[in-house]
PDB file of C-alpha atoms in Angstrom:
ATOM      1  CA  MET A 248      71.177   8.638 176.838  1.00  0.00           C
ATOM      2  CA  THR A 249      67.634   8.221 177.818  1.00  0.00           C
ATOM      3  CA  THR A 250      64.701   7.541 175.364  1.00  0.00           C
ATOM      4  CA  GLY A 251      61.461   9.427 175.214  1.00  0.00           C
ATOM      5  CA  SER A 252      59.654   6.212 176.214  1.00  0.00           C
ATOM      6  CA  THR A 253      60.083   6.990 179.916  1.00  0.00           C
ATOM      7  CA  GLY A 254      59.073  10.562 179.493  1.00  0.00           C
ATOM      8  CA  ALA A 255      62.478  11.701 180.671  1.00  0.00           C
ATOM      9  CA  ALA A 256      64.447  14.329 178.748  1.00  0.00           C
ATOM     10  CA  THR A 257      66.371  12.877 175.774  1.00  0.00           C
ATOM     11  CA  THR A 258      69.831  13.514 174.405  1.00  0.00           C
ATOM     12  CA  LEU A 259      70.248  13.009 170.671  1.00  0.00           C
ATOM     13  CA  GLU A 260      72.860  13.515 168.104  1.00  0.00           C
ATOM     14  CA  LEU A 261      72.381  15.306 164.769  1.00  0.00           C
ATOM     15  CA  GLU A 262      74.967  14.540 162.103  1.00  0.00           C
ATOM     16  CA  LEU A 263      74.836  17.112 159.291  1.00  0.00           C
ATOM     17  CA  HIS A 264      76.361  15.508 156.199  1.00  0.00           C
ATOM     18  CA  GLY A 265      77.590  17.940 153.687  1.00  0.00           C
ATOM     19  CA  PRO A 266      79.446  21.177 153.414  1.00  0.00           C
ATOM     20  CA  ASP A 267      80.063  22.925 156.723  1.00  0.00           C
ATOM     21  CA  PRO A 268      76.892  24.993 157.281  1.00  0.00           C
ATOM     22  CA  GLY A 269      79.094  27.661 159.166  1.00  0.00           C
ATOM     23  CA  PRO A 270      77.012  30.663 160.182  1.00  0.00           C
ATOM     24  CA  GLU A 271      73.723  28.863 159.341  1.00  0.00           C
ATOM     25  CA  LEU A 272      74.245  26.697 162.402  1.00  0.00           C
ATOM     26  CA  ASP A 273      73.048  29.662 164.468  1.00  0.00           C
ATOM     27  CA  ALA A 274      69.691  29.458 162.690  1.00  0.00           C
ATOM     28  CA  LEU A 275      69.599  25.655 163.458  1.00  0.00           C
ATOM     29  CA  HIS A 276      70.657  26.264 167.085  1.00  0.00           C
ATOM     30  CA  GLU A 277      67.742  28.790 167.480  1.00  0.00           C
ATOM     31  CA  ALA A 278      65.308  26.443 165.829  1.00  0.00           C
ATOM     32  CA  LEU A 279      66.289  23.535 168.090  1.00  0.00           C
ATOM     33  CA  THR A 280      66.070  25.674 171.208  1.00  0.00           C
ATOM     34  CA  ALA A 281      62.751  27.045 170.223  1.00  0.00           C
ATOM     35  CA  ALA A 282      61.551  23.306 169.677  1.00  0.00           C
ATOM     36  CA  GLY A 283      62.492  22.617 173.287  1.00  0.00           C
ATOM     37  CA  ALA A 284      66.188  21.634 173.388  1.00  0.00           C
ATOM     38  CA  ALA A 285      67.786  22.546 176.705  1.00  0.00           C
ATOM     39  CA  ARG A 286      71.228  22.714 175.158  1.00  0.00           C
ATOM     40  CA  VAL A 287      72.817  22.293 171.709  1.00  0.00           C
ATOM     41  CA  GLU A 288      76.554  21.795 171.498  1.00  0.00           C
ATOM     42  CA  ARG A 289      78.876  21.261 168.449  1.00  0.00           C
ATOM     43  CA  ALA A 290      80.970  18.136 168.842  1.00  0.00           C
ATOM     44  CA  TRP A 291      84.402  18.600 167.243  1.00  0.00           C
ATOM     45  CA  LEU A 292      85.733  15.653 165.456  1.00  0.00           C
ATOM     46  CA  THR A 293      89.269  14.932 164.396  1.00  0.00           C
ATOM     47  CA  VAL A 294      90.590  16.856 161.523  1.00  0.00           C
ATOM     48  CA  PRO A 295      91.745  14.773 158.522  1.00  0.00           C
ATOM     49  CA  ASP A 296      95.467  14.391 157.752  1.00  0.00           C
ATOM     50  CA  SER A 297      96.826  17.174 155.580  1.00  0.00           C
ATOM     51  CA  ASP A 298      97.726  14.702 152.804  1.00  0.00           C
ATOM     52  CA  GLN A 299      94.131  13.516 152.412  1.00  0.00           C
ATOM     53  CA  ARG A 300      92.204  14.995 149.581  1.00  0.00           C
ATOM     54  CA  VAL A 301      89.380  17.177 151.033  1.00  0.00           C
ATOM     55  CA  ALA A 302      87.224  16.616 147.937  1.00  0.00           C
ATOM     56  CA  GLU A 303      87.040  13.000 148.655  1.00  0.00           C
ATOM     57  CA  LEU A 304      85.940  13.400 152.271  1.00  0.00           C
ATOM     58  CA  VAL A 305      82.374  13.511 153.409  1.00  0.00           C
ATOM     59  CA  GLU A 306      81.972  16.476 155.709  1.00  0.00           C
ATOM     60  CA  VAL A 307      80.081  15.905 158.922  1.00  0.00           C
ATOM     61  CA  THR A 308      79.075  18.467 161.533  1.00  0.00           C
ATOM     62  CA  THR A 309      77.808  16.849 164.700  1.00  0.00           C
ATOM     63  CA  LEU A 310      75.534  18.537 167.172  1.00  0.00           C
ATOM     64  CA  ILE A 311      74.659  17.064 170.594  1.00  0.00           C
ATOM     65  CA  VAL A 312      71.067  18.151 171.552  1.00  0.00           C
ATOM     66  CA  GLY A 313      70.256  17.610 175.151  1.00  0.00           C
ATOM     67  CA  GLY A 314      67.365  17.977 177.469  1.00  0.00           C
ATOM     68  CA  VAL A 315      64.916  17.114 174.609  1.00  0.00           C
ATOM     69  CA  GLY A 316      61.416  16.610 175.924  1.00  0.00           C
ATOM     70  CA  ASN A 317      59.661  16.293 172.423  1.00  0.00           C
ATOM     71  CA  VAL A 318      61.755  14.422 169.780  1.00  0.00           C
ATOM     72  CA  VAL A 319      59.052  15.162 167.176  1.00  0.00           C
ATOM     73  CA  ALA A 320      59.590  18.891 167.560  1.00  0.00           C
ATOM     74  CA  ILE A 321      63.381  18.550 167.380  1.00  0.00           C
ATOM     75  CA  VAL A 322      63.225  16.433 164.245  1.00  0.00           C
ATOM     76  CA  GLU A 323      60.712  18.754 162.642  1.00  0.00           C
ATOM     77  CA  ALA A 324      62.947  21.711 163.437  1.00  0.00           C
ATOM     78  CA  ALA A 325      65.837  19.890 161.650  1.00  0.00           C
ATOM     79  CA  ARG A 326      63.612  19.000 158.611  1.00  0.00           C
ATOM     80  CA  GLN A 327      62.499  22.624 158.192  1.00  0.00           C
ATOM     81  CA  TRP A 328      66.176  23.814 158.479  1.00  0.00           C
ATOM     82  CA  ILE A 329      67.258  21.352 155.697  1.00  0.00           C
ATOM     83  CA  ALA A 330      64.282  22.558 153.499  1.00  0.00           C
ATOM     84  CA  ARG A 331      65.226  26.252 153.944  1.00  0.00           C
ATOM     85  CA  ARG A 332      68.884  25.582 153.021  1.00  0.00           C
ATOM     86  CA  HIS A 333      67.808  23.797 149.855  1.00  0.00           C
ATOM     87  CA  GLU A 334      65.367  26.643 148.995  1.00  0.00           C
ATOM     88  CA  ALA A 335      68.018  29.306 149.565  1.00  0.00           C
ATOM     89  CA  ALA A 336      70.531  27.302 147.436  1.00  0.00           C
ATOM     90  CA  ALA A 337      68.067  26.994 144.576  1.00  0.00           C
ATOM     91  CA  ARG A 338      67.477  30.787 144.592  1.00  0.00           C
ATOM     92  CA  ARG A 339      71.085  31.724 144.216  1.00  0.00           C
ATOM     93  CA  PRO A 340      72.107  32.603 140.706  1.00  0.00           C
ATOM     94  CA  ALA A 341      74.288  30.206 138.789  1.00  0.00           C
ATOM     95  CA  ALA A 342      74.187  27.711 141.725  1.00  0.00           C
ATOM     96  CA  SER A 343      72.979  24.146 141.661  1.00  0.00           C
ATOM     97  CA  PRO A 344      70.169  23.366 144.062  1.00  0.00           C
ATOM     98  CA  ASP A 345      72.544  21.037 145.945  1.00  0.00           C
ATOM     99  CA  GLU A 346      75.376  23.472 146.301  1.00  0.00           C
ATOM    100  CA  ASP A 347      75.944  24.543 149.894  1.00  0.00           C
ATOM    101  CA  ALA A 348      73.006  22.466 151.077  1.00  0.00           C
ATOM    102  CA  VAL A 349      73.153  19.813 153.670  1.00  0.00           C
ATOM    103  CA  PRO A 350      72.106  16.673 151.717  1.00  0.00           C
ATOM    104  CA  ARG A 351      71.066  14.692 154.776  1.00  0.00           C
ATOM    105  CA  VAL A 352      70.884  14.839 158.522  1.00  0.00           C
ATOM    106  CA  ARG A 353      71.161  11.734 160.716  1.00  0.00           C
ATOM    107  CA  VAL A 354      69.331  11.807 164.111  1.00  0.00           C
ATOM    108  CA  THR A 355      70.434   9.299 166.658  1.00  0.00           C
ATOM    109  CA  ILE A 356      68.876   8.445 169.947  1.00  0.00           C
ATOM    110  CA  ALA A 357      70.450   5.633 171.994  1.00  0.00           C
ATOM    111  CA  GLY A 358      71.486   3.763 168.902  1.00  0.00           C
ATOM    112  CA  ASP A 359      68.252   4.347 167.013  1.00  0.00           C
ATOM    113  CA  THR A 360      69.058   6.286 163.828  1.00  0.00           C
ATOM    114  CA  LEU A 361      66.847   8.200 161.370  1.00  0.00           C
ATOM    115  CA  GLU A 362      68.177   9.695 158.240  1.00  0.00           C
ATOM    116  CA  LEU A 363      66.496  12.845 156.965  1.00  0.00           C
ATOM    117  CA  VAL A 364      66.803  13.954 153.350  1.00  0.00           C
ATOM    118  CA  HIS A 365      65.112  16.778 151.364  1.00  0.00           C
ATOM    119  CA  PRO A 366      62.772  16.349 149.738  1.00  0.00           C
ATOM    120  CA  ALA A 367      61.615  13.285 151.598  1.00  0.00           C
ATOM    121  CA  ASP A 368      60.366  10.338 149.552  1.00  0.00           C
ATOM    122  CA  ARG A 369      57.717   7.959 150.606  1.00  0.00           C
ATOM    123  CA  ALA A 370      60.199   5.505 152.364  1.00  0.00           C
ATOM    124  CA  THR A 371      61.736   8.380 154.325  1.00  0.00           C
ATOM    125  CA  SER A 372      58.337   9.666 155.388  1.00  0.00           C
ATOM    126  CA  GLU A 373      57.399   6.171 156.603  1.00  0.00           C
ATOM    127  CA  ALA A 374      60.679   5.892 158.445  1.00  0.00           C
ATOM    128  CA  ILE A 375      60.079   9.268 160.145  1.00  0.00           C
ATOM    129  CA  ALA A 376      56.584   8.145 161.261  1.00  0.00           C
ATOM    130  CA  ARG A 377      58.028   4.909 162.755  1.00  0.00           C
ATOM    131  CA  PHE A 378      60.770   6.874 164.513  1.00  0.00           C
ATOM    132  CA  TYR A 379      58.212   9.295 165.919  1.00  0.00           C
ATOM    133  CA  ASP A 380      56.107   6.285 167.217  1.00  0.00           C
ATOM    134  CA  ARG A 381      59.122   4.901 168.936  1.00  0.00           C
ATOM    135  CA  HIS A 382      60.175   8.261 170.602  1.00  0.00           C
ATOM    136  CA  ARG A 383      56.854   9.950 171.435  1.00  0.00           C
ATOM    137  CA  PRO A 384      57.364  12.457 174.359  1.00  0.00           C
ATOM    138  CA  ASP A 385      54.363  10.965 176.289  1.00  0.00           C
ATOM    139  CA  GLY A 386      55.834   7.433 176.149  1.00  0.00           C
ATOM    140  CA  THR A 387      52.712   5.887 174.529  1.00  0.00           C
ATOM    141  CA  GLY A 388      54.662   4.766 171.382  1.00  0.00           C
ATOM    142  CA  GLY A 389      51.206   4.726 169.616  1.00  0.00           C
ATOM    143  CA  SER A 390      49.832   7.200 167.002  1.00  0.00           C
ATOM    144  CA  ARG A 391      51.709   9.848 165.363  1.00  0.00           C
ATOM    145  CA  PRO A 392      51.247  13.483 166.223  1.00  0.00           C
TER     146      PRO A 392
END
């Protein structure tokens, strides 16, 4: 993996923690592509043993996003996708706002991990700002967009 500090395209990993988003992955794929990702691939992880209780497992869907020139645009696309999922879940009758929503997304670039949650609290917003500073596409590592 290369980091944005050299101005080179970056590969990052998005871990979607929560229920399998299924067909909604298409919307995320489109958003990531529109944000500048050259490719988005789902990484298949091992399936749990049949004797394990599924309710006790944390479900994780992993996407490998490659050819990223602008990490900020990719992270913002993921944040907006999480927000839309939460809004849609809240509008469904007799559904809790957390039902079928991805509670968090972890973004990892070369071992540097950022955890996104919705809604973002002050600590999360500050962590996002620092992450953006470290992975600016122009390599300046200075001020936020």
